Coordinates of C-alpha atoms and ligand atoms in Angstrom, one line a residue:
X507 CA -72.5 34.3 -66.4
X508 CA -73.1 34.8 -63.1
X509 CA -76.2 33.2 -61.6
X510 CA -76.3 33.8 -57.7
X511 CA -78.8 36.8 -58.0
X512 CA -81.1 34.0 -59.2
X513 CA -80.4 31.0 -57.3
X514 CA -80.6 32.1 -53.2
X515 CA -79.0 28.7 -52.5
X516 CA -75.6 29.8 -54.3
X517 CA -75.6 32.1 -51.6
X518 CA -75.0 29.9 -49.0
X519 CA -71.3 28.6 -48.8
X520 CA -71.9 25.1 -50.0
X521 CA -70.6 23.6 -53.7
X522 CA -73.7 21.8 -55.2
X523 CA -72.7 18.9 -57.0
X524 CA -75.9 16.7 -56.7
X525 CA -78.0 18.1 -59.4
X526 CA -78.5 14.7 -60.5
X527 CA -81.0 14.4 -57.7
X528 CA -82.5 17.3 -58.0
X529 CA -81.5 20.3 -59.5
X530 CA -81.3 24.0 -57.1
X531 CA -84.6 26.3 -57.7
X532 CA -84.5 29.9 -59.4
X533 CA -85.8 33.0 -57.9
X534 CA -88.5 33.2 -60.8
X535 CA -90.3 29.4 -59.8
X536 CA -90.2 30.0 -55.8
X537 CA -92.0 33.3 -56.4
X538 CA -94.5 31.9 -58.9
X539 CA -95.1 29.3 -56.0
X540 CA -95.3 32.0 -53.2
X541 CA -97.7 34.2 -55.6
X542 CA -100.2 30.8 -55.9
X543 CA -100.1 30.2 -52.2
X544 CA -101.0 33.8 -51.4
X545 CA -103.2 35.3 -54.0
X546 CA -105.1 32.4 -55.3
X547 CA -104.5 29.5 -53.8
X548 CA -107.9 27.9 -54.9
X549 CA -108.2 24.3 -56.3
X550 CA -109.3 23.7 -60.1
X551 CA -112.5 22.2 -61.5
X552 CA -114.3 22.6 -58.2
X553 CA -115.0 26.2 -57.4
X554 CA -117.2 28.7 -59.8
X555 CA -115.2 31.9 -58.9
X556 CA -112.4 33.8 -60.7
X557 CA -109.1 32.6 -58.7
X558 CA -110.2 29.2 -59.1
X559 CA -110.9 29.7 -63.1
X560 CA -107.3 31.9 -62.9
X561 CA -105.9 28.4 -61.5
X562 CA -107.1 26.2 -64.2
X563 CA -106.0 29.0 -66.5
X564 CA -102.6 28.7 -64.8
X565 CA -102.1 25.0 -65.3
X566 CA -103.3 25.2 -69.1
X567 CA -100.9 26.9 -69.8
X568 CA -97.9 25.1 -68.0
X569 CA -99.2 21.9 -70.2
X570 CA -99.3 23.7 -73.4
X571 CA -95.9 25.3 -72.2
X572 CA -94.4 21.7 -71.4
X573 CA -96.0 20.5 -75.0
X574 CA -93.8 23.0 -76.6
X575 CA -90.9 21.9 -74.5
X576 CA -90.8 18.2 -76.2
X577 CA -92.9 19.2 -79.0
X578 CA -95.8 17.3 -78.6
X579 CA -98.4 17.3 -81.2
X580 CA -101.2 18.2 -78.6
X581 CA -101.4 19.6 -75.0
X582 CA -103.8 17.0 -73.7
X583 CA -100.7 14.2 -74.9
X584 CA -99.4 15.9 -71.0
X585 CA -100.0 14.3 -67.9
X586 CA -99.4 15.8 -64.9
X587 CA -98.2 13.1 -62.0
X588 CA -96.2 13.4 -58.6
X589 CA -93.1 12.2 -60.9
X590 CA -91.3 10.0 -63.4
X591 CA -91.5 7.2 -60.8
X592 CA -95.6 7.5 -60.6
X593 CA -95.7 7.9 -64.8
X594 CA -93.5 5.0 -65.7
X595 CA -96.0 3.2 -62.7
X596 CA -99.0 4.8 -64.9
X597 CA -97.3 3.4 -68.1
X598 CA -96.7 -0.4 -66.6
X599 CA -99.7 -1.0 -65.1
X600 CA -102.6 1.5 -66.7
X601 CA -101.3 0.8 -70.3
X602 CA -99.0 -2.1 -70.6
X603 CA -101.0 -4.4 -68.0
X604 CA -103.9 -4.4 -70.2
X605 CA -101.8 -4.8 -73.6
X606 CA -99.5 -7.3 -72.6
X607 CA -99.9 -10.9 -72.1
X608 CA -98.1 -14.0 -71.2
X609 CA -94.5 -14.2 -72.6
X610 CA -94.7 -10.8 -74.3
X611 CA -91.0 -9.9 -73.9
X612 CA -90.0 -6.2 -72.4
X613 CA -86.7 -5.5 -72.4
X614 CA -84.8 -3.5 -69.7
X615 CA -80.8 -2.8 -68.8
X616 CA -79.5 -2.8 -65.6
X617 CA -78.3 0.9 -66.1
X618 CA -82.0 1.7 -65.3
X619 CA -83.4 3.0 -61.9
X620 CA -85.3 1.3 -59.9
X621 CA -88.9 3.2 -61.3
X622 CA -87.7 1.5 -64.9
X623 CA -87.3 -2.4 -63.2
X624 CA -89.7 -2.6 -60.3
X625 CA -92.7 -2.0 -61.9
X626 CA -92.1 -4.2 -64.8
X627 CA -90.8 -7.1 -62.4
X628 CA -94.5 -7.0 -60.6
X629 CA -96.0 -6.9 -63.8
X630 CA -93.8 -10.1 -64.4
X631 CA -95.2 -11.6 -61.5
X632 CA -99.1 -10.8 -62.4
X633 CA -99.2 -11.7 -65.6
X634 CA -96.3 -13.9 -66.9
X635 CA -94.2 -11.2 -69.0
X636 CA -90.6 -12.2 -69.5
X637 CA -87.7 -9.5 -68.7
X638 CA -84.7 -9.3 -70.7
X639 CA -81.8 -7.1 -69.6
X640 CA -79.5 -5.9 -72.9
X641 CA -75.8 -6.1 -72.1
X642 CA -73.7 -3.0 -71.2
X643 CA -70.9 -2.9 -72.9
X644 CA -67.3 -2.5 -70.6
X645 CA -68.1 1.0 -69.9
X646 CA -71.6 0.4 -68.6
X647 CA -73.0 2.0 -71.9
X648 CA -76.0 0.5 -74.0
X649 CA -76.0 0.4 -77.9
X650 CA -78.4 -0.6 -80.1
X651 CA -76.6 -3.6 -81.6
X652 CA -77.1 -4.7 -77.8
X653 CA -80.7 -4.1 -77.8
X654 CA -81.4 -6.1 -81.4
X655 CA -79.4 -9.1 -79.5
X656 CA -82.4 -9.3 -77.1
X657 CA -84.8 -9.1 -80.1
X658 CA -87.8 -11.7 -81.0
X659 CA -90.8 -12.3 -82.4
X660 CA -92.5 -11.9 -78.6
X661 CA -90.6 -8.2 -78.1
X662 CA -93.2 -5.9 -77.7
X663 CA -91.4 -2.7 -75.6
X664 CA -88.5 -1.0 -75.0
X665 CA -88.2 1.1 -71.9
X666 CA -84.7 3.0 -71.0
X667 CA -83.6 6.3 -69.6
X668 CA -82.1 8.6 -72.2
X669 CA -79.4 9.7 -70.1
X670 CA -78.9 7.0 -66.8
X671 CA -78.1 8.5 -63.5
X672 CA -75.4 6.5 -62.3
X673 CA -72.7 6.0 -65.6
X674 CA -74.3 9.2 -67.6
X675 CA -74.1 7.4 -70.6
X676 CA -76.6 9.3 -73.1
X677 CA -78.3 6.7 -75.3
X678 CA -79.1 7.2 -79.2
X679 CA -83.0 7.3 -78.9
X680 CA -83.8 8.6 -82.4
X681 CA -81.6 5.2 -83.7
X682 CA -83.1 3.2 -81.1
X683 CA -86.2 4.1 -81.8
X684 CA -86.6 4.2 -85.8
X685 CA -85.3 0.5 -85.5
X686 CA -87.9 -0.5 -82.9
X687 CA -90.9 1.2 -84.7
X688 CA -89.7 -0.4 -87.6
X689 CA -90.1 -3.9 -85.9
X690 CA -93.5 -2.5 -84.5
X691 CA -92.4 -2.3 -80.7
X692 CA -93.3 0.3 -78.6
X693 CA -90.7 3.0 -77.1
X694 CA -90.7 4.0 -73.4
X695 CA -88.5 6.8 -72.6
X696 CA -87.7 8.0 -69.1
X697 CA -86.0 12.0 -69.9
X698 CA -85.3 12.1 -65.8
X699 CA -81.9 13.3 -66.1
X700 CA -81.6 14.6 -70.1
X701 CA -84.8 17.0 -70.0
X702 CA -83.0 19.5 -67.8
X703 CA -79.6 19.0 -69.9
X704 CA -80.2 18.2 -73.8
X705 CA -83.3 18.9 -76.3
X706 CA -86.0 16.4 -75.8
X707 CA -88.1 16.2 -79.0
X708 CA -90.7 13.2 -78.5
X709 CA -92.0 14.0 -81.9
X710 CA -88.8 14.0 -84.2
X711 CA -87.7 11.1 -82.2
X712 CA -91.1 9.3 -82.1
X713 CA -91.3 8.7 -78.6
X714 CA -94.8 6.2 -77.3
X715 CA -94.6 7.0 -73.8
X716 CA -91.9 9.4 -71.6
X717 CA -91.8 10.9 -68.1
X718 CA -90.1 13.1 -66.5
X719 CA -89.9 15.0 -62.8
X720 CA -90.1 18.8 -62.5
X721 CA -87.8 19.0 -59.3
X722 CA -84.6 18.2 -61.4
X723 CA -85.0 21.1 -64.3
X724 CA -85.5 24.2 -61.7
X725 CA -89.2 22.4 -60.7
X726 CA -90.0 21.9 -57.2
X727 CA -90.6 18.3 -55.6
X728 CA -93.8 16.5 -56.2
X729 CA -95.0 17.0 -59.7
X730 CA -94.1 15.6 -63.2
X731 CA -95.1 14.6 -66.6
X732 CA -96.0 11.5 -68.5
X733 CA -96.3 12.1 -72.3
X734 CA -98.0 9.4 -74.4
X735 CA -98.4 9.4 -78.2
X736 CA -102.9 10.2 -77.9
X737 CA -103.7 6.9 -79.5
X738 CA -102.1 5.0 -76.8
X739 CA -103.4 7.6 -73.8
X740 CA -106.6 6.6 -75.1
X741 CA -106.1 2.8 -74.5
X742 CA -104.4 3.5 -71.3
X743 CA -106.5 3.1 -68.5
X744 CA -106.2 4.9 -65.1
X745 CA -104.6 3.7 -61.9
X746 CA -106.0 6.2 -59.5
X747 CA -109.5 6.6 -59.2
X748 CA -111.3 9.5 -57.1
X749 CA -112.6 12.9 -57.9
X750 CA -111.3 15.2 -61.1
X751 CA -111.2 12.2 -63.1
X752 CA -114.5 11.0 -63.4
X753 CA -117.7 12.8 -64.8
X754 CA -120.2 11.0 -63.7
X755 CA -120.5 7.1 -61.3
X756 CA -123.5 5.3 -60.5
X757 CA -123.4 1.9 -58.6
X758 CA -122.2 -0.1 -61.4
X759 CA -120.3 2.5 -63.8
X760 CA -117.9 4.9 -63.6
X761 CA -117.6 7.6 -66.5
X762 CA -114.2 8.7 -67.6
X763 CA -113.2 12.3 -68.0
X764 CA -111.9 13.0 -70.9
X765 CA -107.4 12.9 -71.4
X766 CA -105.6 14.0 -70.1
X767 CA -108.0 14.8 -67.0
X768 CA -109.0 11.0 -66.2
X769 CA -105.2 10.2 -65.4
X770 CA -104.8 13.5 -63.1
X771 CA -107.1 11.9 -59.9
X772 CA -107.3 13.8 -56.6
X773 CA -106.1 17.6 -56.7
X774 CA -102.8 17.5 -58.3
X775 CA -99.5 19.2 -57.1
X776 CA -100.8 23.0 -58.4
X777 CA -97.8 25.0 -56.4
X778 CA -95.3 22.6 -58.5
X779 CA -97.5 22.8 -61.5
X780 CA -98.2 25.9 -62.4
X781 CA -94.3 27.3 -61.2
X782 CA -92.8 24.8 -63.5
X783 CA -93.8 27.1 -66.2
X784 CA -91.4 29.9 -65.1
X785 CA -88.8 26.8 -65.1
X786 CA -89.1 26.2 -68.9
X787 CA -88.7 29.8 -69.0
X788 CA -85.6 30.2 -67.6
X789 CA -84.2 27.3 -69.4
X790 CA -85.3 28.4 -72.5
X791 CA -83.7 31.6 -71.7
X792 CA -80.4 30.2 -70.9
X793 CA -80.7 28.2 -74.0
X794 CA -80.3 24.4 -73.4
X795 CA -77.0 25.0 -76.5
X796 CA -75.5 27.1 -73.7
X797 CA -76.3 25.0 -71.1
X798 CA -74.8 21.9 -72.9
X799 CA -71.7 24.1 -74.0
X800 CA -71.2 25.0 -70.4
X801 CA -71.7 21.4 -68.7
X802 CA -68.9 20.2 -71.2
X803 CA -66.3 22.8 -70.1
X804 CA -67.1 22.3 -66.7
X805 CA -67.1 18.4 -67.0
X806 CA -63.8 18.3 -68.9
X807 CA -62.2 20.9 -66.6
X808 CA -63.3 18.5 -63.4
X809 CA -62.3 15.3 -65.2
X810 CA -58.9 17.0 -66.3
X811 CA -58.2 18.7 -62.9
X812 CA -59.4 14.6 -60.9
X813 CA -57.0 12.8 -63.1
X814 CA -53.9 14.6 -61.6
X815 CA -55.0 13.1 -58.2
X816 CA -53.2 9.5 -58.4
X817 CA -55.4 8.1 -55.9
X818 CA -58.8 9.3 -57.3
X819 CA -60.6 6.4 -60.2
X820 CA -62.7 8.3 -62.6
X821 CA -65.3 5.4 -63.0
X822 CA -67.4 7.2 -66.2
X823 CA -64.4 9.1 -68.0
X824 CA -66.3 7.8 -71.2
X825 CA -69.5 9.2 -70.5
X826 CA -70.5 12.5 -72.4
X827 CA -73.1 13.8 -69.4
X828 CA -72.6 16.8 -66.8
X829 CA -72.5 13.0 -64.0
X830 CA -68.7 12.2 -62.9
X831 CA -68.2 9.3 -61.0
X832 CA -65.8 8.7 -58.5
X833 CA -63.7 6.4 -55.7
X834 CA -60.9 6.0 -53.8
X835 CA -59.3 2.7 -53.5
X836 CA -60.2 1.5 -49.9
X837 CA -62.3 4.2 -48.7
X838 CA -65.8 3.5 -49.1
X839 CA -68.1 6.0 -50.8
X840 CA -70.2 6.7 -48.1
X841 CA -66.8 8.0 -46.5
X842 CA -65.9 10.3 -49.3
X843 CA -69.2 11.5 -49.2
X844 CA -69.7 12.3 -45.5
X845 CA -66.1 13.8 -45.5
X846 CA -67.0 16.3 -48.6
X847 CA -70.0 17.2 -46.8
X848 CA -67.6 18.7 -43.9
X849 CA -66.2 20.7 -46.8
X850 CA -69.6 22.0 -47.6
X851 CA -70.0 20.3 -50.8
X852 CA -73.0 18.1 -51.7
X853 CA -72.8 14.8 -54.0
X854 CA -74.6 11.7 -53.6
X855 CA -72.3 8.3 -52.8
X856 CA -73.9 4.9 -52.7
X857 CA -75.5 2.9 -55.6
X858 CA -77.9 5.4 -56.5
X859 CA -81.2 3.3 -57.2
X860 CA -79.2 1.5 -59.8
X861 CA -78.2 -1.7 -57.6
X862 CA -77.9 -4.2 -60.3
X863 CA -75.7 -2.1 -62.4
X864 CA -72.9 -3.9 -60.6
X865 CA -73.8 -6.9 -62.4
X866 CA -72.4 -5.5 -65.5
X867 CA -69.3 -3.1 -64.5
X868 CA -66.5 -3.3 -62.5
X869 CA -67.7 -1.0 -59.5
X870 CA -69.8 -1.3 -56.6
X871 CA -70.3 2.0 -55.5
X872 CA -69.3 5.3 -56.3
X873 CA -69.5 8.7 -55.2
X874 CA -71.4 10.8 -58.2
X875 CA -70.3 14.9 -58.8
X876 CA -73.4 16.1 -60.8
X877 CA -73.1 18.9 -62.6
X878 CA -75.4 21.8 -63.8
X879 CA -74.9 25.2 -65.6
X880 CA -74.9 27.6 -63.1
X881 CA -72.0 25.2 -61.4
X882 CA -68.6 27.1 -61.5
X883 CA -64.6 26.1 -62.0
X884 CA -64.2 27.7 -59.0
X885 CA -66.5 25.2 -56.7
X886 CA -64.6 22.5 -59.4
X887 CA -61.2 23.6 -57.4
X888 CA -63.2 23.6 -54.3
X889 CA -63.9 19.7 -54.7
X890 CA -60.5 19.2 -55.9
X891 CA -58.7 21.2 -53.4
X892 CA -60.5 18.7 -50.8
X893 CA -59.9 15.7 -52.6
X894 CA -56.3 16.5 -52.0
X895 CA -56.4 16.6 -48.8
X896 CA -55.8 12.4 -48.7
X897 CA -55.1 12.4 -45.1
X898 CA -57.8 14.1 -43.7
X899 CA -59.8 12.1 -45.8
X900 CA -58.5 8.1 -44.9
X901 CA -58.8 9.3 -40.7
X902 CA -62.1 11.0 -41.2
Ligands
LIG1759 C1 -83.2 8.1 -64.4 C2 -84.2 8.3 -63.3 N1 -85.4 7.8 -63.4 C3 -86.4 8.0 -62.5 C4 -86.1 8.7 -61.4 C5 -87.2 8.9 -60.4 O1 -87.5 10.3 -60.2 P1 -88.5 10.7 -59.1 O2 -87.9 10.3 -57.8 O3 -88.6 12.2 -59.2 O4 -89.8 10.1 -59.4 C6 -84.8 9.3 -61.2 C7 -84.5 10.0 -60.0 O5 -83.4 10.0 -59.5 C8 -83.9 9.1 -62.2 O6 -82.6 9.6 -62.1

């Protein structure tokens, strides 16, 4: 299939290898955007006149539509945020912060990005939680026999990716977490780079808490989603406070709104919001089975046609994910990078928020090819045709 007539930025002569980042926009979510910001571009909750009910209307329905996505029990289990790096922020400090105490034990990898460490590392500094990183194993991947290692009485949460962003290892969250719940610890699970790719189902899988950005399944920047099972929403407190998410504050009080509307302070990203609907469209319209299908034969294909170039080290070959990482020997990634860019085609080089990854595997740095389904084998020969090109590429 052919999807140029959809996507204006396949029109321009550049391969797009960075969907890891953030995915390319269809024709069907920059419109939606374009028909909010010029037919009723109103805010919600604050005006008594039909384009402003239209708008609440609007981003109703991209919640219930995101509910059916993951199949969430209920609509108000979706909150909209500026991204997965503001929900698992949400998670740490408006839920865990008040539920956790001194040497409670949370454990991490180092596969994670930096939005899965960071926050937990200041909530080790305020209040005396200890961090414990499972082992990857020699491939970088996580299992669950590495995760019960790290297990004791004091575990209290999980939090991992589902699919990690720099090896593209996809973890086994329906094992992961019937063993945890069955131990009575809690499941965080950031979907950043599988909710675009694979089927996301937070109620088969009995998922507590999981986030997610828009801009990397067709979305544009600036919005997201934090799902959380309604009985722990409704212990979670909010860590933005302002108008929206309060119904009524006198000098001593302030008065929640009700969830999901108490954690959505301020006026949220509507544009992103309420276009991200005709994102779940198209992907459901695609099917994420094709989708998947295709990633595969376009990953083998890229991994088959790189392993005929002696000089090139495949660094994930194991990894089941539409993410190939890269090197050359020698020539440092930012190198590779800059010199596919002057062959018009976009990946990401560098340590990709990951930086204590290396920690655990035998790389440094990479450069990462990211792959989504409207990707062809012809931009696949593209890259290659340039990787072959060694000399231009050691005196660029
Ligand atoms: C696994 C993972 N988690 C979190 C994030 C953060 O996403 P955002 O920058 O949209 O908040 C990313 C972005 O690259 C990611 O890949």
């Amino acid at each position: 299939m052919n999807y140029k007539n959809d996507f204006p930025m396949l029109s321009n002569d550049i391969v797009y290898f960075d969907n890891a980042a953030t995915s390319l926009k269809p024709m069907s979510v920059i419109n939606k955007e374009i028909e909010y910001l010029s037919m009723y571009s109103a805010n919600m909750k604050r005006g008594d006149y039909d384009i402003a009910f239209k708008v609440e209307d609007e981003v109703n329905k991209c919640r219930e539509e995101i509910r059916e996505y993951i199949n969430a029990e209920d609509k108000n289990e979706i909150v909209f945020t500026s991204g997965a790096t503001m929900g698992l922020n949400m998670i740490v400090f408006g839920y865990f912060k008040n539920h956790l105490k001194k040497g409670d034990e949370v454990i991490l990898n180092k596969g994670e990005h930096a939005s899965n460490i960071l926050p937990w590392m200041i909530l080790r500094k305020e209040i005396g939680i200890v961090i414990k990183y499972a082992q990857l194993d020699c491939n970088g991947f996580l299992s669950l026999d590495s995760i019960k290692k790290e297990i004791t009485a004091n575990t209290r949460v999980v939090s991992l990716s589902h699919i990690t962003n720099v090896i593209g290892d996809v973890r086994d969250i329906s094992s992961i977490s019937s063993y945890l719940h069955g131990k009575g610890i809690l499941f965080v699970v950031d979907a950043s780079q599988s909710i675009a790719h694979t089927k996301v189902d937070v109620t088969l899988n009995d998922i507590d808490f999981l986030v997610f950005s828009f801009h990397k399944m067709l979305g544009s920047t600036g919005s997201g989603c934090l799902y959380g099972k309604y009985s722990l929403l409704k212990e979670m407190m909010p860590t933005i406070y302002g108008g929206g998410m309060n119904i009524d504050f006198n000098e001593e009080e302030i008065s929640l709104m009700p969830i999901p509307y108490r954690f959505e302070a301020g006026t949220i990203n509507i544009a992103s919001i309420i276009s991200f609907r005709e994102a779940i469209k198209y992907v459901n319209k695609v099917g994420l089975n094709n989708i998947m299908i295709t990633e595969k034969h376009l990953r083998d294909y890229l991994i088959r046609e790189l392993s005929k170039i002696p000089y090139i080290d495949i660094l994930n070959k194991e990894a089941t994910s539409s993410i190939v990482l890269i090197n050359i020997k020698g020539i440092d990634s930012s190198k590779l990078g800059l010199y596919l860019n002057s062959k018009k085609i976009c990946t990401r080089s560098g340590v990709h928020c990951v930086k204590m990854l290396k920690d655990e595997v035998s790389f440094d740095d990479s450069v990462r090819i990211s792959l989504y389904f409207y990707n062809t084998y012809e931009e696949i020969d593209r890259l290659i045709d340039a990787l072959k090109e060694y000399d231009n590429i050691i005196n660029f």
